[in-house]
């Protein structure tokens, strides 16, 4: 039997141990819509369960442009958050500045190299060292459909761009807004990249928008892409400029609009509104893109910290993010699929199951492509420039396709 003294000592050691471990981390993210907020709350709870404190640093604004602007000013003023939602090549850009922490110890202990698809682990590393933890895989090339609205117009869910325009025309005649759109740069480009993938195919997409090949950008396929893109605008409503993406999704949920081109964070909104996939709403690949996959991986970069307790909290967050329990709960809310390989998908719906299968299949066939709109493909300066040129064309009904193509080609040369 233990003596009272021994028990007291053991308790004190336990409390001291806990105190030594309890840290606080400030986490920058832009998950403020209905579905996003539920997913963010799951992350917060996961960290809190480990005894650490979460300081929320949410900056509203779909696609994260505002969050990235705020992040820059915080880092420049020497007040970086502990973790920030940063993605794709931007991770490399931040790591180059020397502000990101090395997460190799967590990654090695948790076997991230074995648990992550290589296309993802490569993005999480700078010069071979982990600087970020991935949470999910979003598919961007989706079309969200309200089947009741289609029924009213006696129209069917389109599988090609020609069918899209037939369906859109029928909806217009029936007095339903065919396509819910939010006129913000990143939403314009989310539409544009799905049109480019559907009209030109994965090889064209990679050459034009990932490798930024001048001849492909100036070629006839891009002309067709721009023409199709502009035609799509004719099926959006006049209140689209400036509209947030989740308000556009709400239009489809309510049946005011029939379709939306958006990544599967939109599914998070349908789910948060109590809707059931397959009956209340459909997820179909963006027209012409059934055999391709535009991926968007959310990840948290970890900034260098000094306080050992906060460093412990940061490592705990990185570890928990990749744990199976979190991967499941978070992604069920978020609309995405787990990034961790080998996860059971039985609790996920058919949209997620299709996404998981297509992710693997398209990786094999070579048609798994990074989303430009969501910061997965090109350096941030080029991304900003090509997004601006595409939005200018979308917004200016007097701009010719030839002018737009010239502007896009010039923007792609930004270094
Ligand atoms: C992010 C998603 C987010 C969406 C809308 C995307 O760039 O990857 O996590 O839900 O923007 O805010």
mmCIF file of C-alpha atoms in Angstrom, residues 143-150 176-181 243 245-262 266 269-270 273 275 280-282:
data_model
loop_
_atom_site.group_PDB
_atom_site.id
_atom_site.type_symbol
_atom_site.label_atom_id
_atom_site.label_comp_id
_atom_site.label_asym_id
_atom_site.label_seq_id
_atom_site.Cartn_x
_atom_site.Cartn_y
_atom_site.Cartn_z
ATOM 1 C CA UNK A 143 -21.439 21.391 -59.174
ATOM 2 C CA UNK A 144 -24.023 21.593 -56.353
ATOM 3 C CA UNK A 145 -27.547 21.040 -57.535
ATOM 4 C CA UNK A 146 -31.018 21.513 -56.102
ATOM 5 C CA UNK A 147 -32.969 18.629 -57.740
ATOM 6 C CA UNK A 148 -36.387 20.121 -56.911
ATOM 7 C CA UNK A 149 -35.470 23.281 -58.822
ATOM 8 C CA UNK A 150 -34.340 21.197 -61.805
ATOM 9 C CA UNK A 176 -35.170 30.154 -61.434
ATOM 10 C CA UNK A 177 -31.670 31.621 -61.215
ATOM 11 C CA UNK A 178 -29.596 28.942 -62.979
ATOM 12 C CA UNK A 179 -26.265 29.532 -61.229
ATOM 13 C CA UNK A 180 -25.690 31.009 -57.772
ATOM 14 C CA UNK A 181 -22.469 32.993 -57.889
ATOM 15 C CA UNK A 243 -21.758 38.101 -52.571
ATOM 16 C CA UNK A 245 -19.931 32.063 -51.276
ATOM 17 C CA UNK A 246 -22.064 30.695 -48.430
ATOM 18 C CA UNK A 247 -24.876 33.107 -49.328
ATOM 19 C CA UNK A 248 -24.703 31.741 -52.854
ATOM 20 C CA UNK A 249 -24.947 28.216 -51.403
ATOM 21 C CA UNK A 250 -27.950 29.340 -49.343
ATOM 22 C CA UNK A 251 -29.691 30.336 -52.597
ATOM 23 C CA UNK A 252 -29.322 26.748 -53.831
ATOM 24 C CA UNK A 253 -30.423 25.362 -50.455
ATOM 25 C CA UNK A 254 -33.599 27.467 -50.657
ATOM 26 C CA UNK A 255 -34.211 26.725 -54.332
ATOM 27 C CA UNK A 256 -33.884 30.372 -55.416
ATOM 28 C CA UNK A 257 -31.026 29.172 -57.575
ATOM 29 C CA UNK A 258 -30.537 25.685 -58.986
ATOM 30 C CA UNK A 259 -26.763 25.200 -59.143
ATOM 31 C CA UNK A 260 -23.440 26.424 -57.755
ATOM 32 C CA UNK A 261 -19.886 25.724 -58.892
ATOM 33 C CA UNK A 262 -17.934 25.432 -55.658
ATOM 34 C CA UNK A 266 -20.349 24.030 -49.832
ATOM 35 C CA UNK A 269 -23.391 24.379 -45.578
ATOM 36 C CA UNK A 270 -26.015 21.934 -46.882
ATOM 37 C CA UNK A 273 -28.758 23.326 -42.808
ATOM 38 C CA UNK A 275 -30.051 18.737 -45.816
ATOM 39 C CA UNK A 280 -32.233 17.478 -50.971
ATOM 40 C CA UNK A 281 -29.123 18.252 -52.963
ATOM 41 C CA UNK A 282 -26.813 16.569 -55.453
#
